[in-house]
Coordinates of C-alpha atoms and ligand atoms in Angstrom, one line a residue:
X1 CA 0.0 0.1 0.0
X2 CA 3.0 2.2 0.5
X3 CA 4.2 2.8 -3.2
X4 CA 2.3 5.8 -4.9
X5 CA 2.3 5.4 -8.8
X6 CA 2.2 8.2 -11.1
X7 CA -1.0 7.0 -12.8
X8 CA -3.4 4.3 -12.5
X9 CA -5.6 3.1 -15.5
X10 CA -8.8 1.5 -14.9
X11 CA -9.4 -0.5 -17.9
X12 CA -6.9 -1.6 -20.6
X13 CA -8.8 -1.7 -23.5
X14 CA -8.1 0.4 -26.7
X15 CA -7.6 3.8 -24.8
X16 CA -6.5 2.4 -21.4
X17 CA -3.7 0.5 -23.4
X18 CA -2.8 3.6 -25.5
X19 CA -2.5 5.6 -22.2
X20 CA -0.2 3.1 -20.8
X21 CA 2.0 3.0 -23.7
X22 CA 2.4 6.8 -23.6
X23 CA 2.8 7.2 -19.7
X24 CA 5.3 4.5 -19.4
X25 CA 7.5 5.7 -22.6
X26 CA 7.5 9.1 -20.7
X27 CA 9.2 7.5 -17.6
X28 CA 5.9 7.5 -15.6
X29 CA 5.3 4.6 -13.1
X30 CA 2.2 3.0 -14.2
X31 CA -0.3 0.5 -13.2
X32 CA -3.1 -0.7 -15.7
X33 CA -6.0 -2.6 -14.1
X34 CA -8.2 -4.9 -16.4
X35 CA -11.0 -7.1 -15.1
X36 CA -10.6 -9.8 -17.9
X37 CA -8.2 -11.3 -20.2
X38 CA -5.9 -9.6 -22.3
X39 CA -7.6 -10.6 -25.4
X40 CA -11.5 -10.6 -24.2
X41 CA -14.4 -10.0 -26.7
X42 CA -16.8 -8.4 -24.1
X43 CA -16.3 -5.0 -24.4
X44 CA -16.0 -2.5 -27.5
X45 CA -12.6 -3.5 -29.2
X46 CA -12.8 -6.7 -30.9
X47 CA -14.1 -8.3 -34.0
X48 CA -10.8 -7.9 -36.3
X49 CA -11.1 -4.7 -38.1
X50 CA -12.1 -0.9 -37.4
X51 CA -12.3 1.7 -40.1
X52 CA -10.0 4.7 -40.0
X53 CA -10.9 7.6 -42.3
X54 CA -9.8 11.4 -42.6
X55 CA -12.8 13.3 -44.1
X56 CA -14.6 12.9 -40.8
X57 CA -18.3 13.8 -41.3
X58 CA -19.0 13.7 -37.3
X59 CA -17.2 17.1 -37.2
X60 CA -14.1 18.9 -38.8
X61 CA -12.5 19.3 -35.3
X62 CA -11.6 15.9 -35.3
X63 CA -9.4 16.0 -38.3
X64 CA -6.2 17.3 -36.4
X65 CA -6.5 14.5 -34.0
X66 CA -7.2 12.2 -36.9
X67 CA -3.9 13.1 -38.6
X68 CA -2.0 12.6 -35.4
X69 CA -3.2 9.2 -35.2
X70 CA -2.2 8.1 -38.6
X71 CA 1.4 9.0 -37.6
X72 CA 1.3 7.4 -34.4
X73 CA -0.3 3.9 -35.8
X74 CA 2.8 4.2 -38.0
X75 CA 5.1 4.5 -35.3
X76 CA 3.7 1.8 -33.4
X77 CA 4.1 -0.4 -36.6
X78 CA 7.8 0.5 -36.9
X79 CA 8.2 -0.1 -33.2
X80 CA 6.5 -3.2 -33.1
X81 CA 7.4 -4.8 -36.7
X82 CA 3.5 -5.3 -36.8
X83 CA 1.1 -4.3 -39.9
X84 CA -1.6 -2.6 -38.1
X85 CA -3.3 0.1 -40.6
X86 CA -4.3 -1.2 -44.2
X87 CA -5.1 1.5 -46.5
X88 CA -7.8 0.5 -48.8
X89 CA -9.6 3.8 -49.7
X90 CA -13.1 4.8 -48.5
X91 CA -16.5 5.4 -49.9
X92 CA -19.1 7.4 -48.2
X93 CA -22.6 6.9 -50.0
X94 CA -25.7 8.9 -49.2
X95 CA -28.0 11.2 -50.8
X96 CA -26.1 14.8 -51.1
X97 CA -28.0 16.4 -48.4
X98 CA -27.3 13.5 -45.9
X99 CA -24.9 14.3 -43.0
X100 CA -22.6 11.5 -44.5
X101 CA -21.7 13.0 -47.4
X102 CA -22.0 16.8 -46.4
X103 CA -20.3 16.3 -43.4
X104 CA -17.3 14.4 -45.2
X105 CA -17.1 17.0 -47.8
X106 CA -17.1 19.8 -45.4
X107 CA -14.3 18.3 -43.4
X108 CA -12.3 17.5 -46.6
X109 CA -12.5 20.9 -47.9
X110 CA -11.9 22.5 -44.6
X111 CA -8.7 20.6 -44.0
X112 CA -7.6 20.2 -47.7
X113 CA -7.8 16.5 -47.5
X114 CA -7.4 14.3 -50.7
X115 CA -11.0 13.2 -51.9
X116 CA -12.9 12.8 -55.1
X117 CA -16.6 13.5 -55.3
X118 CA -18.5 10.6 -57.7
X119 CA -21.8 10.5 -59.2
X120 CA -23.6 7.1 -59.1
X121 CA -22.0 6.1 -62.7
X122 CA -18.6 6.6 -61.4
X123 CA -19.1 4.7 -58.3
X124 CA -20.4 1.8 -60.2
X125 CA -17.5 2.1 -62.8
X126 CA -14.8 2.1 -60.0
X127 CA -16.6 -0.4 -57.7
X128 CA -19.1 -2.5 -59.8
X129 CA -19.8 -4.9 -56.6
X130 CA -21.8 -1.7 -55.3
X131 CA -25.6 -1.1 -56.2
X132 CA -26.0 2.6 -55.7
X133 CA -29.4 4.3 -55.6
X134 CA -29.8 6.8 -58.4
X135 CA -30.1 9.8 -56.1
X136 CA -26.8 8.9 -54.1
X137 CA -23.6 10.8 -54.4
X138 CA -20.1 9.2 -53.2
X139 CA -17.1 10.9 -51.4
X140 CA -14.0 8.8 -52.2
X141 CA -11.2 9.3 -49.8
X142 CA -7.9 7.4 -50.8
X143 CA -6.4 7.4 -47.4
X144 CA -9.1 5.7 -45.6
X145 CA -8.5 2.0 -44.4
X146 CA -8.8 -0.5 -41.7
X147 CA -7.0 -1.1 -38.6
X148 CA -6.5 -4.7 -37.1
X149 CA -8.0 -4.1 -33.7
X150 CA -6.7 -6.7 -31.6
X151 CA -3.2 -6.5 -33.2
X152 CA -3.4 -2.8 -32.3
X153 CA -4.3 -3.2 -28.8
X154 CA -1.5 -6.0 -28.3
X155 CA 1.2 -3.7 -30.1
X156 CA 0.2 -0.6 -27.7
X157 CA 0.7 -3.0 -24.6
X158 CA 3.6 -4.5 -25.9
X159 CA 5.2 -1.0 -26.0
X160 CA 3.8 0.0 -22.6
X161 CA 5.5 -3.5 -21.2
X162 CA 8.8 -2.6 -22.7
X163 CA 8.7 0.8 -21.3
X164 CA 8.2 -0.8 -17.8
X165 CA 4.4 -0.6 -17.1
X166 CA 3.0 -2.8 -14.8
X167 CA -0.2 -4.4 -16.5
X168 CA -2.4 -6.8 -14.2
X169 CA -5.4 -8.7 -15.9
X170 CA -8.3 -10.4 -14.0
X171 CA -8.4 -7.8 -11.4
X172 CA -11.3 -5.7 -11.0
X173 CA -11.6 -2.1 -10.0
X174 CA -14.6 -2.2 -7.1
X175 CA -14.0 1.3 -6.3
X176 CA -12.3 4.4 -6.6
X177 CA -11.6 8.0 -4.7
X178 CA -10.6 11.3 -6.1
X179 CA -8.2 12.6 -3.6
X180 CA -8.7 16.1 -3.2
X181 CA -5.8 16.6 -0.6
X182 CA -3.6 13.5 -1.4
X183 CA -3.2 10.6 -3.7
X184 CA -6.1 9.0 -5.4
X185 CA -7.1 5.5 -4.4
X186 CA -8.5 2.3 -6.0
X187 CA -9.9 -0.8 -4.4
X188 CA -9.6 -4.0 -6.4
X189 CA -11.1 -7.5 -5.5
X190 CA -7.6 -8.3 -4.7
X191 CA -5.8 -4.9 -3.3
X192 CA -5.5 -1.2 -2.8
X193 CA -3.4 1.3 -4.6
X194 CA -2.6 4.8 -4.6
X195 CA -1.7 7.3 -7.2
X196 CA -0.9 10.9 -8.3
X197 CA -3.5 10.4 -11.6
X198 CA -6.1 8.1 -11.9
X199 CA -7.3 7.7 -15.4
X200 CA -10.6 5.8 -16.0
X201 CA -10.9 4.1 -19.4
X202 CA -13.5 1.8 -18.5
X203 CA -15.4 1.9 -21.8
X204 CA -19.2 0.5 -21.6
X205 CA -18.5 0.4 -17.7
X206 CA -18.0 3.9 -17.5
X207 CA -21.6 5.1 -16.8
X208 CA -21.8 3.2 -13.5
X209 CA -18.4 4.9 -12.5
X210 CA -19.7 8.3 -13.6
X211 CA -23.0 8.6 -12.1
X212 CA -21.9 11.5 -10.0
X213 CA -21.2 13.7 -12.9
X214 CA -24.4 13.7 -14.6
X215 CA -22.6 12.5 -17.7
X216 CA -25.6 10.7 -19.6
X217 CA -24.1 8.0 -21.6
X218 CA -26.2 5.2 -23.2
X219 CA -24.4 1.7 -23.8
X220 CA -25.7 0.2 -26.7
X221 CA -25.6 -3.1 -28.4
X222 CA -24.4 -3.6 -32.0
X223 CA -23.9 -6.7 -34.1
X224 CA -20.9 -7.2 -36.6
X225 CA -21.7 -9.8 -39.4
X226 CA -19.2 -11.4 -41.8
X227 CA -20.4 -12.7 -45.2
X228 CA -18.5 -14.8 -47.8
X229 CA -18.5 -13.5 -50.9
X230 CA -18.7 -15.8 -54.2
X231 CA -15.5 -16.3 -56.2
X232 CA -11.9 -15.5 -54.9
X233 CA -11.7 -13.8 -51.4
X234 CA -8.4 -12.1 -52.5
X235 CA -10.5 -9.6 -54.7
X236 CA -11.8 -8.3 -51.4
X237 CA -8.7 -7.5 -49.7
X238 CA -8.0 -4.0 -48.9
X239 CA -5.8 -3.0 -51.8
X240 CA -8.7 -3.7 -54.0
X241 CA -11.7 -3.2 -52.1
X242 CA -12.7 0.0 -49.8
X243 CA -14.2 0.6 -46.5
X244 CA -17.8 1.7 -47.4
X245 CA -20.5 4.0 -45.2
X246 CA -23.8 4.3 -46.1
X247 CA -26.6 6.8 -45.2
X248 CA -29.7 5.4 -46.2
X249 CA -33.3 6.9 -46.6
X250 CA -34.9 5.6 -43.6
X251 CA -32.2 6.9 -41.2
X252 CA -30.2 3.8 -40.9
X253 CA -26.6 3.6 -41.7
X254 CA -24.5 0.9 -42.5
X255 CA -20.9 0.3 -43.3
X256 CA -18.6 -2.4 -44.8
X257 CA -14.9 -3.3 -44.7
X258 CA -12.7 -5.4 -46.9
X259 CA -11.5 -8.8 -45.8
X260 CA -8.6 -9.0 -43.6
X261 CA -5.7 -11.3 -44.8
X262 CA -5.4 -14.2 -42.5
X263 CA -8.5 -13.2 -40.6
X264 CA -12.3 -14.5 -40.6
X265 CA -12.8 -15.3 -44.3
X266 CA -15.4 -12.9 -45.3
X267 CA -16.5 -9.3 -45.9
X268 CA -17.7 -7.5 -42.6
X269 CA -21.0 -5.6 -42.7
X270 CA -22.8 -3.9 -39.8
X271 CA -25.5 -1.1 -39.2
X272 CA -24.3 1.8 -37.0
X273 CA -28.2 2.8 -36.9
X274 CA -30.3 1.5 -35.5
X275 CA -29.2 0.4 -32.0
X276 CA -30.3 -1.3 -28.9
X277 CA -30.0 0.2 -25.4
X278 CA -28.3 -2.3 -22.9
X279 CA -25.5 -2.4 -20.1
X280 CA -22.6 -4.8 -19.9
X281 CA -24.5 -6.9 -17.4
X282 CA -27.7 -7.2 -19.7
X283 CA -26.5 -7.1 -23.2
X284 CA -28.0 -10.1 -25.3
X285 CA -24.6 -12.1 -26.8
X286 CA -26.7 -14.4 -28.8
X287 CA -27.4 -12.9 -32.4
X288 CA -31.0 -13.1 -33.2
X289 CA -32.4 -14.6 -36.5
X290 CA -34.2 -11.6 -37.5
X291 CA -31.0 -9.6 -37.2
X292 CA -29.1 -11.8 -39.6
X293 CA -32.3 -11.5 -42.0
X294 CA -32.2 -7.5 -41.9
X295 CA -28.2 -7.3 -42.5
X296 CA -28.8 -10.1 -45.4
X297 CA -31.5 -8.0 -47.1
X298 CA -28.8 -5.0 -46.9
X299 CA -26.1 -7.1 -48.3
X300 CA -28.8 -8.3 -51.3
X301 CA -30.0 -4.7 -52.0
X302 CA -26.5 -3.0 -52.1
X303 CA -24.0 -5.8 -52.8
X304 CA -26.1 -8.1 -54.9
X305 CA -23.5 -9.3 -57.5
X306 CA -21.4 -10.9 -54.7
X307 CA -23.9 -13.3 -53.5
X308 CA -22.7 -12.9 -49.9
X309 CA -23.5 -15.7 -47.6
X310 CA -23.8 -15.1 -43.7
X311 CA -20.8 -16.8 -41.9
X312 CA -20.3 -15.3 -38.7
X313 CA -21.7 -12.6 -36.0
X314 CA -20.4 -10.9 -32.7
X315 CA -21.9 -8.3 -30.6
X316 CA -20.0 -5.3 -29.3
X317 CA -21.1 -2.1 -27.4
X318 CA -20.8 1.4 -28.0
X319 CA -20.7 4.0 -25.1
X320 CA -22.8 6.9 -26.6
X321 CA -23.0 10.7 -25.2
X322 CA -26.0 12.9 -26.3
X323 CA -23.8 14.7 -28.7
X324 CA -21.9 11.6 -29.7
X325 CA -18.8 13.4 -29.0
X326 CA -16.1 11.9 -26.6
X327 CA -15.6 12.6 -23.0
X328 CA -12.1 13.5 -22.6
X329 CA -10.4 15.4 -19.9
X330 CA -9.9 16.1 -16.0
X331 CA -12.9 15.2 -13.7
X332 CA -14.5 18.5 -13.1
X333 CA -14.9 17.9 -9.2
X334 CA -11.6 15.6 -9.1
X335 CA -8.4 17.2 -10.8
X336 CA -6.3 13.9 -10.1
X337 CA -9.1 12.0 -12.0
X338 CA -8.9 11.8 -16.0
X339 CA -11.8 10.6 -17.7
X340 CA -11.6 8.9 -21.3
X341 CA -15.0 7.4 -22.2
X342 CA -18.2 8.0 -24.2
X343 CA -16.4 7.0 -27.4
X344 CA -20.0 6.9 -29.0
X345 CA -19.0 4.0 -31.7
X346 CA -16.1 6.1 -33.4
X347 CA -13.2 6.2 -30.9
X348 CA -10.8 3.4 -31.9
X349 CA -9.1 5.1 -34.8
X350 CA -8.1 7.8 -32.3
X351 CA -6.7 5.6 -29.4
X352 CA -3.0 6.5 -30.2
X353 CA -3.8 10.2 -29.8
X354 CA -6.1 9.7 -27.0
X355 CA -3.1 7.9 -25.1
X356 CA -1.0 10.9 -25.9
X357 CA -3.4 13.5 -24.6
X358 CA -3.9 11.3 -21.4
X359 CA -0.2 11.5 -20.8
X360 CA -0.1 15.0 -21.4
X361 CA -2.7 15.8 -18.8
X362 CA -1.3 13.3 -16.2
X363 CA 2.3 14.5 -16.4
X364 CA 1.8 18.2 -17.7
X365 CA -1.7 19.1 -16.6
X366 CA -2.5 20.3 -20.0
X367 CA -2.4 19.1 -23.6
X368 CA -1.7 21.1 -27.1
X369 CA -4.2 18.8 -28.7
X370 CA -7.6 20.3 -29.3
X371 CA -10.0 18.7 -27.0
X372 CA -12.7 21.4 -25.9
X373 CA -15.3 19.5 -27.9
X374 CA -14.8 16.7 -25.3
X375 CA -15.2 18.6 -22.1
X376 CA -16.5 16.2 -19.4
X377 CA -18.5 19.2 -18.0
X378 CA -20.7 20.0 -21.0
X379 CA -23.6 17.8 -19.9
X380 CA -23.8 19.4 -16.2
X381 CA -26.8 21.8 -15.8
X382 CA -25.2 25.2 -16.1
X383 CA -25.7 27.5 -12.9
Ligands
LIG1 C1 -19.5 -2.8 -33.5 C2 -18.3 -1.8 -33.4 C3 -17.9 -1.1 -34.5 C4 -17.0 0.0 -34.5 N1 -16.4 0.4 -35.4 C5 -15.6 1.5 -35.1 C6 -14.7 2.0 -36.4 O1 -14.9 1.2 -37.4 N2 -13.7 2.8 -36.1 C7 -13.6 3.3 -34.9 O2 -12.7 4.4 -34.9 N3 -14.1 3.0 -33.9 C8 -15.0 1.8 -34.0 N4 -15.8 1.5 -33.0 C9 -15.5 2.2 -31.7 C10 -14.3 1.9 -31.0 O3 -14.0 0.4 -30.9 C11 -14.4 2.1 -29.5 O4 -14.6 3.5 -29.1 C12 -13.2 2.0 -28.8 O5 -12.8 0.5 -29.0 C13 -13.4 2.1 -27.0 O6 -12.3 1.6 -26.5 P1 -12.3 1.8 -24.8 O7 -11.0 1.8 -24.4 O8 -13.1 3.0 -24.5 O9 -13.4 0.6 -24.4 P2 -12.9 -1.0 -24.4 O10 -11.9 -1.3 -25.2 O11 -14.2 -1.9 -24.1 O12 -12.1 -0.9 -23.0 C14 -12.5 -0.9 -21.7 C15 -12.1 -2.0 -20.8 O13 -12.3 -1.7 -19.3 C16 -12.4 -2.8 -18.6 N5 -13.0 -2.5 -17.5 C17 -14.4 -1.9 -17.3 N6 -14.6 -1.8 -15.9 C18 -13.5 -2.3 -15.4 C19 -13.3 -2.2 -13.6 N7 -14.2 -2.1 -12.9 N8 -12.1 -2.9 -13.7 C20 -11.1 -3.3 -14.6 N9 -11.2 -3.1 -15.6 C21 -12.7 -2.7 -16.2 C22 -13.0 -3.6 -19.6 O14 -12.9 -5.1 -19.2 C23 -12.5 -3.3 -20.8 O15 -11.4 -4.1 -21.1 C24 -16.6 0.5 -32.9 C25 -17.3 -0.2 -31.8 C26 -18.1 -1.1 -32.0 C27 -18.7 -1.9 -30.9

């Protein structure tokens, strides 16, 4: 109980592992605590692949953080000799007035990002696999791609361990105390620890940790599906086949990814909307027949020539804030506690820059990265 760590991190998923890497590499004494095994699939960071893209329809303010993330992913690849980021190009497809097309275009133009605007004929010409409704438009960005999600996390932890981080698995944090006039404390099912800075990166378990803050986050269940196409699978690997995000007229969103070499032998397809509210304790892990039917219907409508056959499915959770922007910064009432949660289903690509920001905040008390959009205090009723 005597040792005071510089930082304790609760949760070693995407964000916690990134924080551990950055803090340890700067010489901090770091303890990371994870309730499950190193490669569990019960949170938000599993399922083979995640999209990374630059023309960010969610808000142009994310773009500088994305650009830094690309640099950091490449640095992690170099330092671990792993291939993590596979460029494939990315296609946003929706009616021109839809936020997907409008927002992507705004971010691309505002930040001078490489992109092309395509009409339906150009989309069909370049990627005949897609069947695009006549009133849609396409925005193509060549720098989009996929991240091998599990390998990314293993790589960040590998670097953290190399720099001396103490990472413990199968240890659950049962309570924490912010420490207004001394070190912060955490209790686990095994022991108690103290630290100067406590980083809460508990993913879908965060709402229960943050009740006091009035941060209204909703945990949502999503299903990832894999489909086998007819013909040679190699034609759908990232160098030939783009990530694609679709905004449909009925308000639903779906997306798809290329096949990942030496992964599940199929194309991934999933809805981003609609979603189903749950908690980590109540989430239904079994995928229902009607869910397979509705995504299969999408496959037949928008990728008909591939004759896609459903081969696998897995559940995952989003932790969503009311404005779908992240919660990243010091706890408003407890300056020794830093929050990294509410990534609202689009956080993974940012993990390395989030790690860098968390290390800045923990060690310097500030960061040069623009994070005002993510202020943890924004949901509080203002006096
Ligand atoms: C289906 C799906 C598709 C997605 N697609 C994309 C995409 O294409 N691109 C993109 O950028 N993002 C995407 N995301 C979002 C992205 O994956 C998440 O934002 C990101 O992985 C969240 O990381 P995290 O570290 O916050 O959570 P997690 O990785 O879940 O980590 C939280 C960890 O905290 C641990 N923990 C919780 N409570 C405790 C406790 N009390 N004690 C100890 N440990 C604890 C948990 O076990 C867990 O390991 C997607 C998410 C899903 C579900």
